[in-house]
mmCIF file of C-alpha atoms and ligand atoms in Angstrom:
data_model
loop_
_atom_site.group_PDB
_atom_site.id
_atom_site.type_symbol
_atom_site.label_atom_id
_atom_site.label_comp_id
_atom_site.label_asym_id
_atom_site.label_seq_id
_atom_site.Cartn_x
_atom_site.Cartn_y
_atom_site.Cartn_z
ATOM 1 C CA MET R 1 0.116 -0.497 0.549
ATOM 2 C CA ALA R 2 0.781 3.625 -0.683
ATOM 3 C CA GLN R 3 3.329 5.755 2.336
ATOM 4 C CA PRO R 4 -0.041 7.401 3.772
ATOM 5 C CA ILE R 5 -0.060 11.168 3.253
ATOM 6 C CA ILE R 6 -1.287 11.773 6.131
ATOM 7 C CA ASP R 7 -0.209 9.624 9.435
ATOM 8 C CA LEU R 8 -1.338 10.434 12.859
ATOM 9 C CA ASN R 9 -0.029 7.356 15.208
ATOM 10 C CA ASN R 10 -1.857 7.621 19.480
ATOM 11 C CA VAL R 11 -2.160 11.141 18.965
ATOM 12 C CA SER R 12 -3.685 12.740 21.967
ATOM 13 C CA VAL R 13 -4.833 16.437 22.394
ATOM 14 C CA THR R 14 -5.884 17.921 26.053
ATOM 15 C CA PHE R 15 -6.564 20.896 27.109
ATOM 16 C CA LYS R 16 -6.594 22.539 30.802
ATOM 17 C CA GLN R 17 -8.996 24.671 31.740
ATOM 18 C CA GLY R 18 -8.522 26.247 35.305
ATOM 19 C CA LYS R 19 -9.494 22.926 36.941
ATOM 20 C CA GLU R 20 -10.958 20.947 33.659
ATOM 21 C CA VAL R 21 -9.823 18.730 32.074
ATOM 22 C CA VAL R 22 -10.778 17.867 28.499
ATOM 23 C CA HIS R 23 -9.491 14.976 26.825
ATOM 24 C CA ALA R 24 -11.010 16.943 22.982
ATOM 25 C CA VAL R 25 -8.607 13.911 21.382
ATOM 26 C CA GLN R 26 -8.046 10.539 22.347
ATOM 27 C CA ASP R 27 -5.379 7.850 21.000
ATOM 28 C CA VAL R 28 -6.911 9.058 17.730
ATOM 29 C CA ASN R 29 -4.679 6.896 14.596
ATOM 30 C CA LEU R 30 -5.912 7.292 11.733
ATOM 31 C CA GLN R 31 -3.915 6.679 8.047
ATOM 32 C CA ILE R 32 -4.883 8.553 5.036
ATOM 33 C CA GLN R 33 -3.691 7.598 1.597
ATOM 34 C CA PRO R 34 -3.489 10.447 -1.078
ATOM 35 C CA GLY R 35 -6.383 10.178 -3.299
ATOM 36 C CA ASP R 36 -8.679 9.385 -0.940
ATOM 37 C CA VAL R 37 -12.128 11.436 0.510
ATOM 38 C CA TYR R 38 -12.035 10.682 4.005
ATOM 39 C CA GLY R 39 -14.797 11.654 5.792
ATOM 40 C CA ILE R 40 -14.456 12.669 9.640
ATOM 41 C CA VAL R 41 -18.353 12.311 11.350
ATOM 42 C CA GLY R 42 -19.604 12.270 15.209
ATOM 43 C CA TYR R 43 -21.987 14.468 17.206
ATOM 44 C CA SER R 44 -21.121 17.858 18.036
ATOM 45 C CA GLY R 45 -18.061 17.904 20.346
ATOM 46 C CA ALA R 46 -16.699 14.353 19.837
ATOM 47 C CA GLY R 47 -13.187 16.396 19.027
ATOM 48 C CA LYS R 48 -13.346 16.191 15.449
ATOM 49 C CA SER R 49 -12.540 19.905 14.904
ATOM 50 C CA THR R 50 -9.793 19.466 17.270
ATOM 51 C CA LEU R 51 -8.745 16.164 14.846
ATOM 52 C CA VAL R 52 -7.488 18.012 11.726
ATOM 53 C CA ARG R 53 -6.356 20.882 13.624
ATOM 54 C CA THR R 54 -3.352 18.146 14.247
ATOM 55 C CA ILE R 55 -3.631 17.660 10.492
ATOM 56 C CA ASN R 56 -3.268 21.096 8.712
ATOM 57 C CA LEU R 57 -0.529 22.075 12.179
ATOM 58 C CA LEU R 58 -2.187 25.157 14.039
ATOM 59 C CA GLN R 59 -2.466 22.538 16.968
ATOM 60 C CA GLN R 60 0.492 20.920 18.602
ATOM 61 C CA PRO R 61 -1.321 17.297 19.862
ATOM 62 C CA SER R 62 0.168 16.361 23.836
ATOM 63 C CA GLU R 63 0.660 13.016 22.610
ATOM 64 C CA GLY R 64 1.875 10.637 19.936
ATOM 65 C CA SER R 65 3.133 11.379 16.485
ATOM 66 C CA VAL R 66 1.566 14.139 13.158
ATOM 67 C CA THR R 67 3.499 12.700 10.033
ATOM 68 C CA VAL R 68 1.958 15.416 6.701
ATOM 69 C CA ASP R 69 2.963 13.714 2.981
ATOM 70 C CA GLY R 70 6.231 12.679 4.860
ATOM 71 C CA ASP R 71 7.521 15.176 6.945
ATOM 72 C CA ILE R 72 7.029 14.711 10.841
ATOM 73 C CA PHE R 73 5.581 17.761 12.281
ATOM 74 C CA PHE R 74 5.326 16.370 16.094
ATOM 75 C CA LYS R 75 6.492 13.854 18.391
ATOM 76 C CA ASP R 76 7.741 12.357 21.192
ATOM 77 C CA HIS R 77 5.657 16.260 22.670
ATOM 78 C CA GLN R 78 8.088 18.883 19.783
ATOM 79 C CA GLN R 79 7.856 20.064 17.438
ATOM 80 C CA GLN R 80 10.127 18.484 14.811
ATOM 81 C CA VAL R 81 10.492 22.087 12.281
ATOM 82 C CA SER R 82 10.287 25.401 13.018
ATOM 83 C CA LYS R 83 7.770 28.130 13.162
ATOM 84 C CA LYS R 84 9.135 29.503 10.016
ATOM 85 C CA GLU R 85 8.673 25.331 8.246
ATOM 86 C CA LEU R 86 5.052 25.069 9.947
ATOM 87 C CA GLN R 87 3.663 28.154 8.381
ATOM 88 C CA THR R 88 5.069 27.588 5.224
ATOM 89 C CA LYS R 89 4.325 24.091 5.206
ATOM 90 C CA ARG R 90 0.580 24.941 6.601
ATOM 91 C CA ARG R 91 0.455 26.597 3.066
ATOM 92 C CA ASN R 92 0.045 23.558 1.251
ATOM 93 C CA ILE R 93 -3.148 22.374 3.045
ATOM 94 C CA GLY R 94 -6.155 23.887 2.010
ATOM 95 C CA MET R 95 -8.871 24.412 4.757
ATOM 96 C CA ILE R 96 -12.429 26.069 4.597
ATOM 97 C CA PHE R 97 -15.333 26.205 7.348
ATOM 98 C CA GLN R 98 -18.945 27.072 7.510
ATOM 99 C CA HIS R 99 -18.533 30.045 7.393
ATOM 100 C CA PHE R 100 -16.795 31.386 4.176
ATOM 101 C CA ASN R 101 -13.531 33.560 6.232
ATOM 102 C CA LEU R 102 -13.840 36.263 3.024
ATOM 103 C CA LEU R 103 -12.950 39.282 2.981
ATOM 104 C CA ASN R 104 -16.021 41.168 2.017
ATOM 105 C CA GLU R 105 -14.420 44.168 1.556
ATOM 106 C CA THR R 106 -12.514 42.710 -1.861
ATOM 107 C CA SER R 107 -13.691 41.107 -4.996
ATOM 108 C CA VAL R 108 -14.152 37.820 -6.309
ATOM 109 C CA ILE R 109 -10.383 37.960 -7.380
ATOM 110 C CA GLU R 110 -9.090 39.605 -4.643
ATOM 111 C CA ASN R 111 -9.748 37.494 -2.242
ATOM 112 C CA VAL R 112 -8.577 34.412 -4.067
ATOM 113 C CA LEU R 113 -5.357 36.406 -4.771
ATOM 114 C CA PHE R 114 -4.536 37.280 -1.205
ATOM 115 C CA ALA R 115 -3.211 33.595 -0.703
ATOM 116 C CA LEU R 116 -1.008 34.818 -3.605
ATOM 117 C CA LYS R 117 1.128 36.797 -1.845
ATOM 118 C CA HIS R 118 3.445 34.654 -0.544
ATOM 119 C CA SER R 119 3.880 33.003 -3.458
ATOM 120 C CA ASP R 120 7.090 32.938 -6.155
ATOM 121 C CA LEU R 121 4.935 34.229 -8.675
ATOM 122 C CA ASP R 122 5.167 37.992 -10.383
ATOM 123 C CA GLU R 123 2.032 39.810 -10.273
ATOM 124 C CA ASP R 124 0.965 38.488 -14.241
ATOM 125 C CA ALA R 125 1.163 34.774 -13.260
ATOM 126 C CA GLN R 126 -0.590 35.634 -9.600
ATOM 127 C CA GLU R 127 -4.002 37.153 -12.107
ATOM 128 C CA LYS R 128 -3.852 34.712 -14.077
ATOM 129 C CA LYS R 129 -3.700 31.515 -11.607
ATOM 130 C CA ALA R 130 -6.546 32.994 -9.163
ATOM 131 C CA LEU R 131 -8.244 33.218 -13.171
ATOM 132 C CA GLU R 132 -7.543 29.950 -13.767
ATOM 133 C CA LEU R 133 -8.537 28.811 -9.299
ATOM 134 C CA LEU R 134 -11.896 30.400 -10.379
ATOM 135 C CA GLU R 135 -12.222 28.653 -13.797
ATOM 136 C CA LEU R 136 -11.697 25.395 -11.988
ATOM 137 C CA VAL R 137 -14.404 26.661 -9.424
ATOM 138 C CA GLY R 138 -17.565 27.727 -11.932
ATOM 139 C CA LEU R 139 -16.877 31.683 -10.669
ATOM 140 C CA LYS R 140 -14.554 32.649 -13.710
ATOM 141 C CA ASP R 141 -16.744 35.324 -14.827
ATOM 142 C CA LYS R 142 -17.773 36.934 -11.414
ATOM 143 C CA ALA R 143 -14.288 37.597 -10.634
ATOM 144 C CA ASP R 144 -15.102 41.873 -9.902
ATOM 145 C CA PHE R 145 -18.038 40.923 -8.134
ATOM 146 C CA TYR R 146 -18.193 41.599 -4.104
ATOM 147 C CA PRO R 147 -19.041 38.856 -2.084
ATOM 148 C CA VAL R 148 -22.465 39.720 -0.454
ATOM 149 C CA GLN R 149 -23.303 40.166 -4.422
ATOM 150 C CA LEU R 150 -22.519 35.835 -4.690
ATOM 151 C CA SER R 151 -24.908 32.993 -3.129
ATOM 152 C CA GLY R 152 -23.416 31.391 -0.594
ATOM 153 C CA GLY R 153 -23.442 27.932 -2.540
ATOM 154 C CA GLU R 154 -20.455 30.660 -4.563
ATOM 155 C CA GLN R 155 -19.315 32.220 -1.510
ATOM 156 C CA GLN R 156 -18.081 28.345 -1.031
ATOM 157 C CA ARG R 157 -16.503 27.889 -3.898
ATOM 158 C CA VAL R 158 -14.383 31.576 -3.520
ATOM 159 C CA SER R 159 -13.186 29.754 -0.378
ATOM 160 C CA ILE R 160 -12.284 26.510 -2.213
ATOM 161 C CA ALA R 161 -10.394 28.283 -5.145
ATOM 162 C CA ARG R 162 -8.510 30.537 -2.542
ATOM 163 C CA ALA R 163 -7.264 27.263 -0.350
ATOM 164 C CA LEU R 164 -6.444 25.707 -3.381
ATOM 165 C CA ALA R 165 -4.469 28.557 -4.462
ATOM 166 C CA ASN R 166 -0.746 26.978 -3.062
ATOM 167 C CA ASP R 167 -1.724 23.481 -5.124
ATOM 168 C CA PRO R 168 -2.287 22.181 -1.754
ATOM 169 C CA LYS R 169 -2.235 18.457 -2.632
ATOM 170 C CA ILE R 170 -4.951 18.129 1.441
ATOM 171 C CA LEU R 171 -7.521 20.281 0.980
ATOM 172 C CA ILE R 172 -9.430 19.939 4.897
ATOM 173 C CA SER R 173 -13.076 20.991 4.665
ATOM 174 C CA ASP R 174 -14.692 21.283 8.676
ATOM 175 C CA GLU R 175 -18.603 21.416 7.702
ATOM 176 C CA ALA R 176 -18.676 23.661 4.663
ATOM 177 C CA THR R 177 -21.644 22.654 2.984
ATOM 178 C CA SER R 178 -23.412 23.103 7.004
ATOM 179 C CA ALA R 179 -24.653 26.579 5.977
ATOM 180 C CA LEU R 180 -26.344 25.697 2.580
ATOM 181 C CA ASP R 181 -29.451 24.513 1.773
ATOM 182 C CA PRO R 182 -29.731 21.161 0.043
ATOM 183 C CA GLN R 183 -28.801 21.905 -3.399
ATOM 184 C CA ASN R 184 -26.083 24.069 -2.702
ATOM 185 C CA THR R 185 -24.414 21.651 -0.882
ATOM 186 C CA ASN R 186 -24.552 18.746 -3.245
ATOM 187 C CA GLN R 187 -22.800 21.530 -5.518
ATOM 188 C CA ILE R 188 -20.111 22.029 -3.233
ATOM 189 C CA LEU R 189 -19.461 18.360 -2.741
ATOM 190 C CA ASP R 190 -19.613 17.817 -6.629
ATOM 191 C CA LEU R 191 -16.730 20.433 -6.918
ATOM 192 C CA LEU R 192 -14.492 18.731 -3.777
ATOM 193 C CA LYS R 193 -15.110 15.228 -5.531
ATOM 194 C CA LYS R 194 -14.200 16.822 -9.526
ATOM 195 C CA LEU R 195 -11.501 18.123 -7.842
ATOM 196 C CA ASN R 196 -10.699 14.890 -6.514
ATOM 197 C CA ARG R 197 -10.933 12.976 -9.269
ATOM 198 C CA GLU R 198 -9.090 15.416 -11.421
ATOM 199 C CA ILE R 199 -5.761 17.264 -9.846
ATOM 200 C CA GLY R 200 -5.867 13.925 -7.048
ATOM 201 C CA LEU R 201 -7.167 16.064 -4.182
ATOM 202 C CA THR R 202 -6.973 14.882 -1.302
ATOM 203 C CA VAL R 203 -10.410 16.120 0.908
ATOM 204 C CA VAL R 204 -10.789 15.171 4.676
ATOM 205 C CA LEU R 205 -15.047 16.086 5.323
ATOM 206 C CA ILE R 206 -15.597 16.731 8.766
ATOM 207 C CA THR R 207 -19.453 16.212 8.917
ATOM 208 C CA HIS R 208 -22.579 14.797 11.084
ATOM 209 C CA GLU R 209 -24.861 15.373 7.938
ATOM 210 C CA MET R 210 -24.379 11.257 6.621
ATOM 211 C CA ASP R 211 -25.591 11.973 3.622
ATOM 212 C CA ALA R 212 -22.888 13.975 2.644
ATOM 213 C CA VAL R 213 -20.101 11.068 3.163
ATOM 214 C CA LYS R 214 -22.284 9.012 1.627
ATOM 215 C CA ARG R 215 -22.815 11.004 -1.747
ATOM 216 C CA VAL R 216 -18.547 11.980 -1.957
ATOM 217 C CA ALA R 217 -15.643 9.630 0.821
ATOM 218 C CA ASN R 218 -14.930 6.098 -0.479
ATOM 219 C CA LYS R 219 -13.172 6.420 3.465
ATOM 220 C CA ILE R 220 -15.444 7.021 6.766
ATOM 221 C CA ALA R 221 -13.795 7.132 10.279
ATOM 222 C CA VAL R 222 -16.455 7.710 13.384
ATOM 223 C CA MET R 223 -15.338 9.692 16.759
ATOM 224 C CA GLU R 224 -17.120 9.808 20.208
ATOM 225 C CA HIS R 225 -15.929 11.321 22.890
ATOM 226 C CA GLY R 226 -12.794 12.413 21.236
ATOM 227 C CA LYS R 227 -12.011 8.724 19.995
ATOM 228 C CA ILE R 228 -12.417 7.247 16.535
ATOM 229 C CA ILE R 229 -15.040 4.534 17.550
ATOM 230 C CA GLU R 230 -14.685 2.516 13.489
ATOM 231 C CA LYS R 231 -13.701 3.226 10.627
ATOM 232 C CA GLY R 232 -12.335 1.366 7.123
ATOM 233 C CA LYS R 233 -14.216 2.002 3.965
ATOM 234 C CA LEU R 234 -17.426 3.477 3.252
ATOM 235 C CA GLN R 235 -18.936 0.255 2.577
ATOM 236 C CA ASP R 236 -17.385 -2.026 4.073
ATOM 237 C CA VAL R 237 -18.796 0.426 7.807
ATOM 238 C CA PHE R 238 -22.147 0.279 6.696
ATOM 239 C CA LEU R 239 -22.868 -3.426 5.773
ATOM 240 C CA ARG R 240 -21.368 -4.452 8.954
ATOM 241 C CA PRO R 241 -21.562 -1.326 11.861
ATOM 242 C CA LYS R 242 -19.404 -2.359 14.705
ATOM 243 C CA GLN R 243 -20.537 0.233 17.206
ATOM 244 C CA GLU R 244 -24.247 1.263 18.392
ATOM 245 C CA LEU R 245 -23.548 5.156 16.743
ATOM 246 C CA THR R 246 -21.982 4.231 13.708
ATOM 247 C CA ARG R 247 -25.402 1.774 12.860
ATOM 248 C CA GLN R 248 -27.380 5.461 14.204
ATOM 249 C CA PHE R 249 -25.954 7.730 11.957
ATOM 250 C CA VAL R 250 -25.983 4.574 9.309
ATOM 251 C CA GLY R 251 -29.401 3.924 9.714
ATOM 252 C CA GLY R 252 -30.630 7.583 10.513
ATOM 253 C CA SER R 253 -31.564 8.328 7.595
ATOM 254 C CA LEU R 254 -34.523 11.045 7.748
ATOM 255 C CA ALA R 255 -37.226 8.958 5.295
ATOM 256 C CA ALA R 256 -36.491 6.274 7.429
ATOM 257 C CA ILE R 257 -37.061 7.002 10.825
ATOM 258 C CA ASP R 258 -40.242 9.827 9.662
ATOM 259 C CA THR R 259 -42.040 6.528 7.813
ATOM 260 C CA LEU R 260 -41.146 3.946 11.445
ATOM 261 C CA LYS R 261 -43.204 6.925 13.956
ATOM 262 C CA ALA R 262 -45.902 6.647 11.618
ATOM 263 C CA PHE R 263 -45.899 2.529 13.033
ATOM 264 C CA ASP R 264 -47.460 1.662 16.867
ATOM 265 C CA LEU R 265 -44.080 0.234 17.507
ATOM 266 C CA ASP R 266 -44.459 0.544 20.908
ATOM 267 C CA HIS R 267 -47.009 -2.961 21.289
ATOM 268 C CA LEU R 268 -45.451 -5.502 20.147
ATOM 269 C CA GLU R 269 -46.178 -9.313 21.606
ATOM 270 C CA ASP R 270 -43.660 -11.866 19.916
ATOM 271 C CA GLU R 271 -42.470 -9.633 16.865
ATOM 272 C CA GLU R 272 -39.368 -7.411 16.996
ATOM 273 C CA LEU R 273 -38.601 -4.225 15.019
ATOM 274 C CA PHE R 274 -34.721 -4.600 12.693
ATOM 275 C CA GLN R 275 -32.942 -3.593 10.854
ATOM 276 C CA LEU R 276 -31.422 -4.863 8.338
ATOM 277 C CA VAL R 277 -27.914 -3.235 5.932
ATOM 278 C CA TYR R 278 -27.097 -6.307 3.117
ATOM 279 C CA ASN R 279 -24.851 -5.598 -0.068
ATOM 280 C CA GLY R 280 -27.745 -4.578 -2.611
ATOM 281 C CA ASN R 281 -26.660 -6.658 -5.406
ATOM 282 C CA ASN R 282 -28.317 -9.258 -3.468
ATOM 283 C CA VAL R 283 -32.017 -10.243 -4.385
ATOM 284 C CA THR R 284 -33.556 -9.018 -0.195
ATOM 285 C CA GLN R 285 -36.851 -9.430 -1.345
ATOM 286 C CA SER R 286 -36.270 -13.131 -2.537
ATOM 287 C CA ILE R 287 -34.679 -13.528 1.813
ATOM 288 C CA ILE R 288 -37.168 -12.060 2.584
ATOM 289 C CA VAL R 289 -39.427 -14.424 0.713
ATOM 290 C CA GLU R 290 -37.241 -18.046 1.589
ATOM 291 C CA LEU R 291 -37.587 -17.002 6.062
ATOM 292 C CA TYR R 292 -40.422 -17.690 5.265
ATOM 293 C CA ARG R 293 -40.019 -21.004 3.302
ATOM 294 C CA GLN R 294 -37.417 -22.552 5.736
ATOM 295 C CA LEU R 295 -37.835 -21.084 8.599
ATOM 296 C CA ASN R 296 -41.346 -20.342 8.413
ATOM 297 C CA VAL R 297 -40.592 -16.711 10.155
ATOM 298 C CA GLU R 298 -43.079 -13.857 9.371
ATOM 299 C CA ALA R 299 -41.142 -10.257 8.088
ATOM 300 C CA SER R 300 -43.362 -7.497 6.959
ATOM 301 C CA ILE R 301 -41.411 -4.980 5.794
ATOM 302 C CA LEU R 302 -41.642 -1.370 7.484
ATOM 303 C CA TYR R 303 -39.346 0.551 5.425
ATOM 304 C CA GLY R 304 -36.911 -0.031 2.323
ATOM 305 C CA ASN R 305 -34.820 1.507 0.568
ATOM 306 C CA VAL R 306 -31.223 1.262 -1.281
ATOM 307 C CA GLU R 307 -29.148 3.470 -1.665
ATOM 308 C CA VAL R 308 -25.649 4.514 -3.847
ATOM 309 C CA LEU R 309 -22.689 4.413 -1.762
ATOM 310 C CA SER R 310 -19.255 5.210 -3.188
ATOM 311 C CA GLY R 311 -20.893 3.399 -6.900
ATOM 312 C CA GLN R 312 -21.641 0.188 -5.696
ATOM 313 C CA PRO R 313 -25.213 -0.510 -4.080
ATOM 314 C CA VAL R 314 -26.443 -0.759 -0.255
ATOM 315 C CA GLY R 315 -30.161 -1.775 1.186
ATOM 316 C CA THR R 316 -31.851 -1.572 3.851
ATOM 317 C CA LEU R 317 -34.714 -2.563 5.374
ATOM 318 C CA PHE R 318 -36.721 -2.035 8.933
ATOM 319 C CA VAL R 319 -38.881 -5.808 9.388
ATOM 320 C CA ILE R 320 -40.811 -6.533 11.870
ATOM 321 C CA VAL R 321 -40.237 -10.396 12.438
ATOM 322 C CA LYS R 322 -43.240 -12.250 13.489
ATOM 323 C CA GLY R 323 -42.724 -15.537 16.334
ATOM 324 C CA ALA R 324 -41.865 -16.951 19.338
ATOM 325 C CA ASP R 325 -38.108 -16.673 21.090
ATOM 326 C CA GLU R 326 -36.612 -19.322 19.179
ATOM 327 C CA GLN R 327 -37.837 -18.419 15.149
ATOM 328 C CA ARG R 328 -36.349 -14.830 15.616
ATOM 329 C CA GLN R 329 -33.669 -15.995 16.630
ATOM 330 C CA ALA R 330 -32.825 -18.986 14.276
ATOM 331 C CA ALA R 331 -34.442 -15.436 11.713
ATOM 332 C CA VAL R 332 -31.545 -14.015 13.200
ATOM 333 C CA LYS R 333 -28.871 -16.446 12.386
ATOM 334 C CA PHE R 334 -30.440 -17.678 8.993
ATOM 335 C CA LEU R 335 -30.187 -13.512 7.589
ATOM 336 C CA ASN R 336 -26.867 -13.659 9.246
ATOM 337 C CA ASP R 337 -25.780 -16.684 6.838
ATOM 338 C CA ASN R 338 -27.020 -15.210 3.747
ATOM 339 C CA ASN R 339 -24.690 -11.751 4.472
ATOM 340 C CA VAL R 340 -27.590 -9.261 5.516
ATOM 341 C CA THR R 341 -26.178 -7.315 8.803
ATOM 342 C CA VAL R 342 -28.898 -7.413 11.791
ATOM 343 C CA THR R 343 -29.456 -5.074 14.199
ATOM 344 C CA LYS R 344 -32.227 -5.201 16.860
ATOM 345 C CA VAL R 345 -33.827 -1.817 17.189
ATOM 346 C CA ASP R 346 -34.968 -1.510 20.651
ATOM 347 C CA ASP R 347 -34.749 1.865 21.789
ATOM 348 C CA ARG R 348 -36.408 4.016 19.622
ATOM 349 C CA ARG R 349 -35.686 7.682 21.784
ATOM 350 C CA ILE R 350 -32.995 7.961 19.115
ATOM 351 C CA TRP R 351 -35.463 8.798 16.492
ATOM 352 C CA ASN R 352 -36.989 11.665 18.327
ATOM 353 C CA GLU R 353 -33.915 13.405 18.943
HETATM 354 N N1 ATP K 1 -9.433 25.487 22.684
HETATM 355 C C1 ATP K 1 -9.776 24.948 23.280
HETATM 356 N N2 ATP K 1 -10.041 24.716 25.301
HETATM 357 C C2 ATP K 1 -10.274 24.326 25.846
HETATM 358 N N3 ATP K 1 -11.407 22.668 24.758
HETATM 359 C C3 ATP K 1 -12.102 22.861 24.036
HETATM 360 C C4 ATP K 1 -10.991 23.775 23.053
HETATM 361 N N4 ATP K 1 -11.444 23.500 21.545
HETATM 362 C C5 ATP K 1 -11.935 21.974 21.240
HETATM 363 N N5 ATP K 1 -12.235 21.929 23.151
HETATM 364 C C6 ATP K 1 -13.443 21.209 23.737
HETATM 365 O O1 ATP K 1 -12.816 19.848 22.936
HETATM 366 C C7 ATP K 1 -14.169 19.333 22.546
HETATM 367 C C8 ATP K 1 -13.957 18.316 21.234
HETATM 368 O O2 ATP K 1 -14.099 19.850 20.436
HETATM 369 P P1 ATP K 1 -14.092 19.936 19.062
HETATM 370 O O3 ATP K 1 -14.804 21.104 18.585
HETATM 371 O O4 ATP K 1 -12.305 19.339 18.587
HETATM 372 O O5 ATP K 1 -15.691 19.305 18.415
HETATM 373 P P2 ATP K 1 -16.289 18.436 16.946
HETATM 374 O O6 ATP K 1 -16.122 17.262 16.931
HETATM 375 O O7 ATP K 1 -15.236 19.658 16.158
HETATM 376 O O8 ATP K 1 -17.508 19.328 17.860
HETATM 377 P P3 ATP K 1 -18.543 20.297 16.354
HETATM 378 O O9 ATP K 1 -19.569 19.207 15.837
HETATM 379 O O10 ATP K 1 -19.748 20.949 17.253
HETATM 380 O O11 ATP K 1 -17.985 21.338 16.109
HETATM 381 C C9 ATP K 1 -15.484 19.815 23.398
HETATM 382 O O12 ATP K 1 -15.189 19.461 24.443
HETATM 383 C C10 ATP K 1 -14.395 21.335 23.208
HETATM 384 O O13 ATP K 1 -15.368 22.153 24.034
HETATM 385 MG MG1 MG K 2 -16.280 21.011 15.355
#
């Protein structure tokens, strides 16, 4: 396997606030390969932003080592390079945020030029480069506009052009689509994917929206209380989520929750609600039929959906399985044997959050 472009080993970040000690990041190991679009999900306060601040060298870890593009920056409680070098290297990592942080007093192209002020290019070359960047994000015709004259999605495009000014190999997006409507969100995500495909940009995508990860990421890490509790290829994590929180993220599609809320699920007798996740190339309808045929166990489908993850179909079903204890256990075993991941849904509080 190629050398990771981002290599975090046993990284912890601890903050002291008066007498309180906050373990914002705890013993994280994360290897990101060149060309990955790596989604990092987790609820508010999980430590996502703190973790990526160690990647873009703004946050020195309390423990562990940080290697980016072959250079070791932090190790054994020490900064390994000079402050000046750290500043220079920081420019090689692009960053975009929820709030676009544009200079509102200056035009779109000047916003991009601002990021080029440390470059070796002469003035003409800088202007040419800024226009190329604006073309790349689809905004060349608005170079002389001011940020207030642009939509939120367009402003985020300007900040992407600015983030790419110094030809970074890595772009970190920290909730960059959180302030955008769904259409603009998808356009920005598709732009990140295009940059990933066309210029080989490695993207680290922090979000609490699972749909964003599903749309563009090939890998995912789930964070909780400063720790990465699960990580891997997107499809593997979706098909076989190990942790409860991951299941919540995976199964937490709003459409599914809305549908399930319409059923009276509080008075089930000899019945259980299960979430089934399976490779969409399997024909599950026949699995439900086989379940009845072979085990005489009935399962009724409350909600079903197939979506495409990194180009592969993944199906989710919520079913009520009827029958005595042994029959339901046999049904779960039968489904597992047929490569269906089965999760009993017995805590419905998460739907109401
Ligand atoms: N500079 C700091 N000083 C003290 N505590 C901090 C600091 N930065 C972050 N924290 C704490 O570290 C924890 C993780 O914060 P972080 O911002 O990394 O979470 P997050 O996952 O990005 O959350 P969100 O989704 O809300 O952005 C929180 O408890 C936060 O209060
Ligand atoms: Mg954050």
